[in-house]
mmCIF file of C-alpha atoms and ligand atoms in Angstrom:
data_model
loop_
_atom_site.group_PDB
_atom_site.id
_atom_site.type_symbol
_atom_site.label_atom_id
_atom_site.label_comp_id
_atom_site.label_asym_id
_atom_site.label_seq_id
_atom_site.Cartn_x
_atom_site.Cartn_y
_atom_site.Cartn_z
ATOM 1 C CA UNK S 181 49.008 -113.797 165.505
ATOM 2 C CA UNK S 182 51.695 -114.359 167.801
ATOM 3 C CA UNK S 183 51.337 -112.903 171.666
ATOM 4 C CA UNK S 184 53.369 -109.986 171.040
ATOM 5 C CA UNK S 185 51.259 -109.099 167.378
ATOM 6 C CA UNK S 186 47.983 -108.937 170.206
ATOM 7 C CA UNK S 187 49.944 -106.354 172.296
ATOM 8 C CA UNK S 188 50.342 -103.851 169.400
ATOM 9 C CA UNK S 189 46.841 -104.698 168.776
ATOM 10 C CA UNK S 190 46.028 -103.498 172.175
ATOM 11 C CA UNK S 191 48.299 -100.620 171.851
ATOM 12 C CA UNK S 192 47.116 -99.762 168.565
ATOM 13 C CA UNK S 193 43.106 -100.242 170.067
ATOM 14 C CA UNK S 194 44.348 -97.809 172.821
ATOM 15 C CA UNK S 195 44.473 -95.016 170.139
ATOM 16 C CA UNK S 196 48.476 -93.990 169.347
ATOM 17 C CA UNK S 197 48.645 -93.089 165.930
ATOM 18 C CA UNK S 198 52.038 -94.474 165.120
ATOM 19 C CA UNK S 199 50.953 -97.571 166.622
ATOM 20 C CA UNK S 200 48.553 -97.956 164.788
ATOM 21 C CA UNK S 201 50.524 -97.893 161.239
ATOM 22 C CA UNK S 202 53.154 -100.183 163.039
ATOM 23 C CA UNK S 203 50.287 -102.971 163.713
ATOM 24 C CA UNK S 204 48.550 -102.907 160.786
ATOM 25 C CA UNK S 205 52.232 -103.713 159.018
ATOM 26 C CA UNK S 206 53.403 -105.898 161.652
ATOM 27 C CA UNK S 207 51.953 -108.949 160.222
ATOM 28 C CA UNK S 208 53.300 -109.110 156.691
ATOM 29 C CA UNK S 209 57.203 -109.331 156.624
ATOM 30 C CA UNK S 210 57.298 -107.632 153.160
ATOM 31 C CA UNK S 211 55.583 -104.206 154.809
ATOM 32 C CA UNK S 212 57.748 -101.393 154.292
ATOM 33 C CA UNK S 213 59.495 -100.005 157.303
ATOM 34 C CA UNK S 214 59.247 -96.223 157.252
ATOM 35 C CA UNK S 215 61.499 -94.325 159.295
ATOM 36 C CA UNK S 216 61.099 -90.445 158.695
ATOM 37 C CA UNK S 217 63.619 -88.213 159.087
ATOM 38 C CA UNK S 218 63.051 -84.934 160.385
ATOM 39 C CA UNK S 219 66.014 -82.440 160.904
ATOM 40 C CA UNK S 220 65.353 -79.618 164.481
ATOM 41 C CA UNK S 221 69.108 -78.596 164.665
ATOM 42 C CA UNK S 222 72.477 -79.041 162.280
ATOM 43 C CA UNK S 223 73.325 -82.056 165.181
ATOM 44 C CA UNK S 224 70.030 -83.244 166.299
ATOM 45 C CA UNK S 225 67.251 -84.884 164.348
ATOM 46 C CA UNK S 226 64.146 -86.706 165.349
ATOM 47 C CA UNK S 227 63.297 -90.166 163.557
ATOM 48 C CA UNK S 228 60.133 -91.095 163.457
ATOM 49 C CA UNK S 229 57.528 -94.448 162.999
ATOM 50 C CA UNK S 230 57.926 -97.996 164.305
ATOM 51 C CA UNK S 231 57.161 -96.753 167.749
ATOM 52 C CA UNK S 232 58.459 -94.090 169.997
ATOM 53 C CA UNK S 233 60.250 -90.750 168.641
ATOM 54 C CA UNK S 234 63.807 -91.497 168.643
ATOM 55 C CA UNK S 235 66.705 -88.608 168.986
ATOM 56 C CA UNK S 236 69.604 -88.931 166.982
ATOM 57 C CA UNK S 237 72.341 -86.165 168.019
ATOM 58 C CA UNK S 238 75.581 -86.054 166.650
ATOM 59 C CA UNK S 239 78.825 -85.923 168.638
ATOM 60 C CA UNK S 240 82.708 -85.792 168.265
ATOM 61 C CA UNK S 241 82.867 -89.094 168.920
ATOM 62 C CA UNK S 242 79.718 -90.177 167.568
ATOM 63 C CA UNK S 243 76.009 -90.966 167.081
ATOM 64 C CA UNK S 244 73.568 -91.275 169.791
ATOM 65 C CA UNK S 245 70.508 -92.672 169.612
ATOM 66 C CA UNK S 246 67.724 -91.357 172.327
ATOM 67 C CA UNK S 247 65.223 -94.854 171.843
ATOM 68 C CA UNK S 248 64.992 -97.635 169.395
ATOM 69 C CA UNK S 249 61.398 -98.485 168.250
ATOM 70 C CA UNK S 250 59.283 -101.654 167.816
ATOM 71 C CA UNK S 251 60.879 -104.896 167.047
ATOM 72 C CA UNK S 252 62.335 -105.477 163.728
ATOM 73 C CA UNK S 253 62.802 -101.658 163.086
ATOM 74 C CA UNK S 254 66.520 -101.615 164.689
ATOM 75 C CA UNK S 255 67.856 -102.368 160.764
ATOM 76 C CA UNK S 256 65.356 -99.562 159.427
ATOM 77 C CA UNK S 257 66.834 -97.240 161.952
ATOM 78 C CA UNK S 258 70.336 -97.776 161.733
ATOM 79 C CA UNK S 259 69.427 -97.077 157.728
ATOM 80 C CA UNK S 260 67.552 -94.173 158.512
ATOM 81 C CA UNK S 261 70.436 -92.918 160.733
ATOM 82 C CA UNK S 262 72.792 -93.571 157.791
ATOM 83 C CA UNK S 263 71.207 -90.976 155.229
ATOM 84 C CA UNK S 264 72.384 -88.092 158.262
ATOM 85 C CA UNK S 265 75.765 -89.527 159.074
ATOM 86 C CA UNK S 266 78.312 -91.752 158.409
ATOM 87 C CA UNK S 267 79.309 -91.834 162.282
ATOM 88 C CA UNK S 268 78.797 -94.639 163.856
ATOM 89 C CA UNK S 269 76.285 -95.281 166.439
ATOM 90 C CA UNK S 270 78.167 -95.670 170.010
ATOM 91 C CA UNK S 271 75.867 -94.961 172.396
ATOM 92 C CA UNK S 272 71.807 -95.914 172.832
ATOM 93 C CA UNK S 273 69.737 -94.120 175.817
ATOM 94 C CA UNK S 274 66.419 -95.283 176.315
ATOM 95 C CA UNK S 275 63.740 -92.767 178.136
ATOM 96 C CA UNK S 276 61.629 -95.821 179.081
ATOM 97 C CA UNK S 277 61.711 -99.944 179.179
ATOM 98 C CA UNK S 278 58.599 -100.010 176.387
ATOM 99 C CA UNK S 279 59.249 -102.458 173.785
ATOM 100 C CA UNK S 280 58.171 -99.340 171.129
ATOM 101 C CA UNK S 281 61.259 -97.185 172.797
ATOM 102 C CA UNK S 282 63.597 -100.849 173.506
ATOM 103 C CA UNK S 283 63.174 -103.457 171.549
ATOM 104 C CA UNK S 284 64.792 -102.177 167.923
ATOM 105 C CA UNK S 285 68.585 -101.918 169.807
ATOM 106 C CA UNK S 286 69.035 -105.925 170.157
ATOM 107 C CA UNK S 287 69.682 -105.739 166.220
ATOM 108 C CA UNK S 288 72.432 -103.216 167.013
ATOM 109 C CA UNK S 289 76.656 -104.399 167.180
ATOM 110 C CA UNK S 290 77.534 -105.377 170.556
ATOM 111 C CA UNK S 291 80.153 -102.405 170.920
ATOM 112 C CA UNK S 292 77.215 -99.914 171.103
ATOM 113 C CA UNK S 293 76.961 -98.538 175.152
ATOM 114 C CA UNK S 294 73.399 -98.221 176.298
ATOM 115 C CA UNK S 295 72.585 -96.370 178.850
ATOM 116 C CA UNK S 296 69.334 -96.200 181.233
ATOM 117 C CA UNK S 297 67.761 -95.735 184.656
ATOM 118 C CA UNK S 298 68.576 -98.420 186.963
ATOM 119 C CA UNK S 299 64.785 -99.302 187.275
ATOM 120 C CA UNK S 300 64.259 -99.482 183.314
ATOM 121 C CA UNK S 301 67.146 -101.883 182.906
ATOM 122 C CA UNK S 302 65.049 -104.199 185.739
ATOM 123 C CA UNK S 303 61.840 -103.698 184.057
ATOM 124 C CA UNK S 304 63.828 -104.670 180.676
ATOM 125 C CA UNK S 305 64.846 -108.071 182.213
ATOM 126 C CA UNK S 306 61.533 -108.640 183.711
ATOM 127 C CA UNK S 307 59.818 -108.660 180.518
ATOM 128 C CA UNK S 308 56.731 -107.677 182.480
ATOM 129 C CA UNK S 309 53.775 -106.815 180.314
ATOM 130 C CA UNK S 310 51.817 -102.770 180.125
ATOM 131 C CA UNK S 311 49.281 -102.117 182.370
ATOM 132 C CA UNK S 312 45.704 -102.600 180.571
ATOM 133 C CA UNK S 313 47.585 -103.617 177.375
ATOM 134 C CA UNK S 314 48.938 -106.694 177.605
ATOM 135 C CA UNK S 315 48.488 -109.645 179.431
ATOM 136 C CA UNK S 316 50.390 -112.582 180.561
ATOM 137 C CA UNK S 317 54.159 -112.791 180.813
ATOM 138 C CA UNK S 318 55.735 -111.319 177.346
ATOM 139 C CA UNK S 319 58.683 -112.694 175.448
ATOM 140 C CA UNK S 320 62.027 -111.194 176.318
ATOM 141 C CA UNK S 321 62.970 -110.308 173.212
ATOM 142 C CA UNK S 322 66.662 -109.240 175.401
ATOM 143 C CA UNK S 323 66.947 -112.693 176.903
ATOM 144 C CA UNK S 324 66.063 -113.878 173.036
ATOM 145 C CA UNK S 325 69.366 -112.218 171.967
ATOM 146 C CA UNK S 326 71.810 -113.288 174.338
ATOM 147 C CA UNK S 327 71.593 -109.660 176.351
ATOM 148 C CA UNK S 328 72.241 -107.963 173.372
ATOM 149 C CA UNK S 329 70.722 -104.266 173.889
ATOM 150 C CA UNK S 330 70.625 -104.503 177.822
ATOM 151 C CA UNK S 331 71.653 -101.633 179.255
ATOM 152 C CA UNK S 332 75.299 -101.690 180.323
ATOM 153 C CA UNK S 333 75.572 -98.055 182.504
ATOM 154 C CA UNK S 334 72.518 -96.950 184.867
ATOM 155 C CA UNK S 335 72.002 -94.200 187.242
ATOM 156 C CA UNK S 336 69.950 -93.485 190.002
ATOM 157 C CA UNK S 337 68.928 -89.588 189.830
ATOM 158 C CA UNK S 338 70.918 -87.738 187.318
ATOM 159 C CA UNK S 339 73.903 -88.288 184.873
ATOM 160 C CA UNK S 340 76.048 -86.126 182.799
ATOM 161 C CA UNK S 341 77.471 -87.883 179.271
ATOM 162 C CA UNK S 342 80.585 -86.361 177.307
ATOM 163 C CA UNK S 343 81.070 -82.383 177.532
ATOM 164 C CA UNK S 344 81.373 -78.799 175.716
ATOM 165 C CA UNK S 345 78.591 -78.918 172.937
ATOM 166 C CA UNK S 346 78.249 -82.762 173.130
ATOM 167 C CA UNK S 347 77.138 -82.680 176.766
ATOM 168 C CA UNK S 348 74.052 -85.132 177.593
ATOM 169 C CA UNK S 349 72.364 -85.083 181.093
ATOM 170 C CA UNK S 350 70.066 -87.489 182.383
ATOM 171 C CA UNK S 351 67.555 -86.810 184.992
ATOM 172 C CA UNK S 352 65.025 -89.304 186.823
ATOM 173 C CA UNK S 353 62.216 -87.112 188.790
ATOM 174 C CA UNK S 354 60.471 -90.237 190.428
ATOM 175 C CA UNK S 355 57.431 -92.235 188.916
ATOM 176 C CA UNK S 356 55.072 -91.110 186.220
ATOM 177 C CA UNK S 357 54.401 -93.313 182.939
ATOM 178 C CA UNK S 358 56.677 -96.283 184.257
ATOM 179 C CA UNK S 359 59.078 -96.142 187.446
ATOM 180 C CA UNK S 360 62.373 -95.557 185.558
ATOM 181 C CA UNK S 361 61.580 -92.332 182.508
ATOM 182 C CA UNK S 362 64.366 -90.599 181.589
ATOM 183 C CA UNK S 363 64.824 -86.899 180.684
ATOM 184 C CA UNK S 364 67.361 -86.744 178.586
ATOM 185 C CA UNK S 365 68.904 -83.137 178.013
ATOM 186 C CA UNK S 366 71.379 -81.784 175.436
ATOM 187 C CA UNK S 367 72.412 -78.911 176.959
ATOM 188 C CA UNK S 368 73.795 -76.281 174.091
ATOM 189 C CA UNK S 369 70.837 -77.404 171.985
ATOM 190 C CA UNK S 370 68.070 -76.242 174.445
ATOM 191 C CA UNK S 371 66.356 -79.424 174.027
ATOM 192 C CA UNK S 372 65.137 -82.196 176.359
ATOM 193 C CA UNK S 373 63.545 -85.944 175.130
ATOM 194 C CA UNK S 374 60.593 -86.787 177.835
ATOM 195 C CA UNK S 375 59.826 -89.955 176.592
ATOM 196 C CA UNK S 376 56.313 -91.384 177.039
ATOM 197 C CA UNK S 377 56.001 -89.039 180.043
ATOM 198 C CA UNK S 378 54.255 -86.452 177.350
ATOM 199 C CA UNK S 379 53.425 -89.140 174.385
ATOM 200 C CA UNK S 380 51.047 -86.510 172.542
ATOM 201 C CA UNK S 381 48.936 -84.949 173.837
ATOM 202 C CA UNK S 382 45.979 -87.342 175.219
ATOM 203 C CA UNK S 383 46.037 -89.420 178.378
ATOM 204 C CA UNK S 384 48.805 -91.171 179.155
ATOM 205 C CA UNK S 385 50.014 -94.895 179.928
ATOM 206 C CA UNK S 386 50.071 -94.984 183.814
ATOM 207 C CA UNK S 387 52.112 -98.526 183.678
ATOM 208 C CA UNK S 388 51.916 -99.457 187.087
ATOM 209 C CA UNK S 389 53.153 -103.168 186.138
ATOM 210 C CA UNK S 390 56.738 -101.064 185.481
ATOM 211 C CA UNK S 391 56.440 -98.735 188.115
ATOM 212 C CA UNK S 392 54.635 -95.992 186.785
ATOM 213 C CA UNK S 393 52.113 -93.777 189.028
ATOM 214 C CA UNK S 394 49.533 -91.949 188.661
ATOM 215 C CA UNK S 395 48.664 -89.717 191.428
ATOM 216 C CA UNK S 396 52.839 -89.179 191.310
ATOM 217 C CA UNK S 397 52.484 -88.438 187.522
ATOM 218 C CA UNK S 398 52.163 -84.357 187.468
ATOM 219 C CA UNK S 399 54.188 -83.644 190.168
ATOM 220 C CA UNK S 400 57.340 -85.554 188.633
ATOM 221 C CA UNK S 401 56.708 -84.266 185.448
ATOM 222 C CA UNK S 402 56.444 -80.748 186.845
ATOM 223 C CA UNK S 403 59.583 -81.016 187.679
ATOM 224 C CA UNK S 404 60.868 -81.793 184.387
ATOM 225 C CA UNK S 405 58.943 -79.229 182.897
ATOM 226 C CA UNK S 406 61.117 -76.765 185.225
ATOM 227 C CA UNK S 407 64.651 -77.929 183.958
ATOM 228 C CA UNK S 408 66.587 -74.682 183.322
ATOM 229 C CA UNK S 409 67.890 -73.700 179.484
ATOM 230 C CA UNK S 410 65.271 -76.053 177.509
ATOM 231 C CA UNK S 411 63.253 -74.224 175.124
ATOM 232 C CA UNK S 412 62.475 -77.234 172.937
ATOM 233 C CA UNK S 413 60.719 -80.719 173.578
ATOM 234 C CA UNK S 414 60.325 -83.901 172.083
ATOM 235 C CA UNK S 415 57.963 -86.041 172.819
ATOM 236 C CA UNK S 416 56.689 -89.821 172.897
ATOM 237 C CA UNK S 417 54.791 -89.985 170.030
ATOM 238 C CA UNK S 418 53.950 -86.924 168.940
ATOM 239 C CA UNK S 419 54.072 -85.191 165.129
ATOM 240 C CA UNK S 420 56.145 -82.320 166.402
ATOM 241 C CA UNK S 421 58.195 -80.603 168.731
ATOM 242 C CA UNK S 422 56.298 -79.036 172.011
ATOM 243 C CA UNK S 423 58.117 -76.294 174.689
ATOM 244 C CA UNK S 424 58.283 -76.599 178.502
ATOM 245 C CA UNK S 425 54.924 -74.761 178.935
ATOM 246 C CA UNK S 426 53.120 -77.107 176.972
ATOM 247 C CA UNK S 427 54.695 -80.270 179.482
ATOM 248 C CA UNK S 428 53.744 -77.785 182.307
ATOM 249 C CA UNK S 429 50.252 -77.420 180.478
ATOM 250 C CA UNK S 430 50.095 -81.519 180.006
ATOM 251 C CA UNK S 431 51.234 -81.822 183.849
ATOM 252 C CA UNK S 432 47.650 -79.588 185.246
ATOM 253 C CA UNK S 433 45.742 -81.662 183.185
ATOM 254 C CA UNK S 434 46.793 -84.576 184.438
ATOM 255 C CA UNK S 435 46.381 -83.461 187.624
ATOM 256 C CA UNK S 436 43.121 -82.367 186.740
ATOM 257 C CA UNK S 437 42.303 -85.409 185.785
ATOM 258 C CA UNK S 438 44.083 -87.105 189.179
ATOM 259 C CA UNK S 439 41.914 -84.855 191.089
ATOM 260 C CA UNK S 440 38.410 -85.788 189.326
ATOM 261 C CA UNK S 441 39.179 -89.369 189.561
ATOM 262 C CA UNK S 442 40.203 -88.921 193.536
ATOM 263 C CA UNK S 443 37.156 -86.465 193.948
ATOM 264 C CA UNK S 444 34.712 -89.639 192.393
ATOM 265 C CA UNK S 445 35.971 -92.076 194.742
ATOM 266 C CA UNK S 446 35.710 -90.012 197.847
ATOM 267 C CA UNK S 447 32.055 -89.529 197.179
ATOM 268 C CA UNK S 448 31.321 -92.868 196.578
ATOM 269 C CA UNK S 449 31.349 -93.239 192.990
ATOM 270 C CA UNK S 450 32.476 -96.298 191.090
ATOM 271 C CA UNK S 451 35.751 -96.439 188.263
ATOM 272 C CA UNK S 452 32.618 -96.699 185.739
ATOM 273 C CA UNK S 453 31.294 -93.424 186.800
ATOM 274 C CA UNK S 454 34.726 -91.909 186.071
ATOM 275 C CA UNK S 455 34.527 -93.245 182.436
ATOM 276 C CA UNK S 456 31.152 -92.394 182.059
ATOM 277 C CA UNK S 457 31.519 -88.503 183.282
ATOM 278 C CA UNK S 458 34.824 -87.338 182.208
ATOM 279 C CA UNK S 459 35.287 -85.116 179.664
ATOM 280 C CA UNK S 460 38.653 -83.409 178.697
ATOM 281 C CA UNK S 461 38.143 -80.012 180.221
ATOM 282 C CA UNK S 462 37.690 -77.074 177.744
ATOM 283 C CA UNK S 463 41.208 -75.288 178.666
ATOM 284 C CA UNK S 464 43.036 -78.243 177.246
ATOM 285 C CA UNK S 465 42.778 -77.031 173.643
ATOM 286 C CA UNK S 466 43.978 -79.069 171.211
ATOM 287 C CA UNK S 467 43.692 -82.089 173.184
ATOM 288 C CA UNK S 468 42.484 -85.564 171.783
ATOM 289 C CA UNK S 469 39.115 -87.041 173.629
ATOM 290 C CA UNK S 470 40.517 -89.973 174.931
ATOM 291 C CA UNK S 471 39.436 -93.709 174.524
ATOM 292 C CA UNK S 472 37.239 -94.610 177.271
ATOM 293 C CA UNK S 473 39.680 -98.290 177.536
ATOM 294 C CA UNK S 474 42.243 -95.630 178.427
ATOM 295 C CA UNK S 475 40.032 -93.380 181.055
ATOM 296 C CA UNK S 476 39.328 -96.669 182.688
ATOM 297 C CA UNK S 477 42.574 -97.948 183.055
ATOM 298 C CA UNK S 478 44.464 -94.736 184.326
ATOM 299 C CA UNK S 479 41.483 -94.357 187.101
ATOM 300 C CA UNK S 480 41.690 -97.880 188.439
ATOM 301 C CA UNK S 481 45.458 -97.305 188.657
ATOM 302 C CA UNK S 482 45.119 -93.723 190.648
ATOM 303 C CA UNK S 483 41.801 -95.396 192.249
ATOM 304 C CA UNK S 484 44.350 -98.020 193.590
ATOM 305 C CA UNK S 485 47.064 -94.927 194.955
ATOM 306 C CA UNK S 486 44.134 -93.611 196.622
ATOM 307 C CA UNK S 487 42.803 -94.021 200.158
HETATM 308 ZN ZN1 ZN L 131 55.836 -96.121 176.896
#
């Protein structure tokens, strides 16, 4: 099992669904890659397995891909993208540095732009491993391939792409699941990507390795959750599409959960209390119980932000 096989272990341990199908594959080379196709507008579809969601939307000039999935499944995608289009893909934007959301775009042709936050594209070159998940410096899969799939264009706090019914706008609202996500907007569509910000709905990643925060988490995705004209979201990892009142929803209970872990530590309780007494509050309907490996990792990261 090589060292980056044990990370989607971890991940997989860690309890995402899609991760789960992806490591149990990973090891053979003949396992099928499955990349599902699922149509939400006449130019927008969401693909799905081998990691993170990934957008496709369809523009004069043409495709763009909104995140690449695991290792090995840039091929699969490009495929998968095929059966919609015969457009070429020219641009990549990636919501996150995650390999699951990264690391399928080195098997894409050089011409392809990819764009990201100027953070992600350092975390990309660091290679540096996920909080709680993996250990030890990771292989640079980008380094591996000569740069191919780095991203060429960053921006700070927000970017428009193209115009008219092809306009894309990017948005960074400060630290959350890593310190460079990116909402990425398509305007006439209504619809918004948030990345690993909202995987599904279940704790999240608080990657403080890559920047991410957790006692910054809700606000900057409250924020997000408030971005004018979006009526439809796409998440992480999740089946299906959600609406901005379910990321507002996710944002309370993560400061919920922020606030219980902050609330233990000021009354002298340990990290192991946290795991031991949380429960997902009864409001949150619908919401997965989440693995205690996770509990215990996001508290010692907001136990850390806390004085
Ligand atoms: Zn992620």
């Amino acid at each position: 099992m090589t060292r980056r096989m044990r990370g989607l272990a971890a991940v997989a341990a860690a309890g995402l669904t899609t991760l789960t199908v992806a490591a149990a594959q990973g090891p053979s080379p003949a396992a099928p890659k499955v990349v599902t196709v699922d149509k939400v507008r006449d130019t927008l579809y969401v693909l799905k397995g081998g990691g993170g969601n990934t957008a496709l939307f369809l523009t004069a000039k043409g495709a763009v891909l909104v995140d690449t999935k695991l290792p090995g499944w840039g091929q699969p995608l490009l495929d998968a993208v095929r059966t919609v289009t015969d457009k070429p893909v020219t641009m990549v934007i990636n919501t996150h540095t995650h390999y699951d959301h990264t690391n399928g775009q080195v098997e894409f042709p050089a011409s392809v732009e990819v764009v990201a936050h100027e953070n992600t594209k350092r975390f990309m070159a660091e290679a540096n491993p996920v909080y709680a998940l993996q250990s030890g410096p990771q292989p640079n899969i980008f380094k591996e391939h000569g740069g191919r799939g780095m991203p060429s264009r960053t921006f700070r706090d927000t970017l428009t792409l193209n115009s008219g019914a092809d306009r894309i706008d990017l948005h960074y609202f400060g630290r959350a699941h890593t310190g460079g996500d990116t909402y990425v907007v398509f305007p006439a569509l209504g619809i918004m990507h948030v990345g690993d910000t909202f995987p599904t709905r279940d704790l999240p990643i608080m990657d403080k390795n890559n920047g991410g925060s957790g006692v910054a988490f809700a606000e900057t995705l409250a924020k997000a959750a408030a971005v004018s004209g979006v009526t439809t979201i796409i998440n992480g990892h999740n089946a299906t599409t959600m609406t901005p009142a379910d990321v507002k929803t996710y944002s309370e209970y993560i400061r919920d959960f922020v606030t219980a872990v902050q609330t233990a530590k000021h009354g002298g309780k340990t990290v192991e209390d946290v795991v031991a007494s949380w429960t997902t509050p009864a409001k949150y309907a619908g919401y997965n119980a989440p693995q205690p490996a996770r509990v215990k990792a996001d508290a010692e990261v907001i136990w850390g932000e806390t004085k």
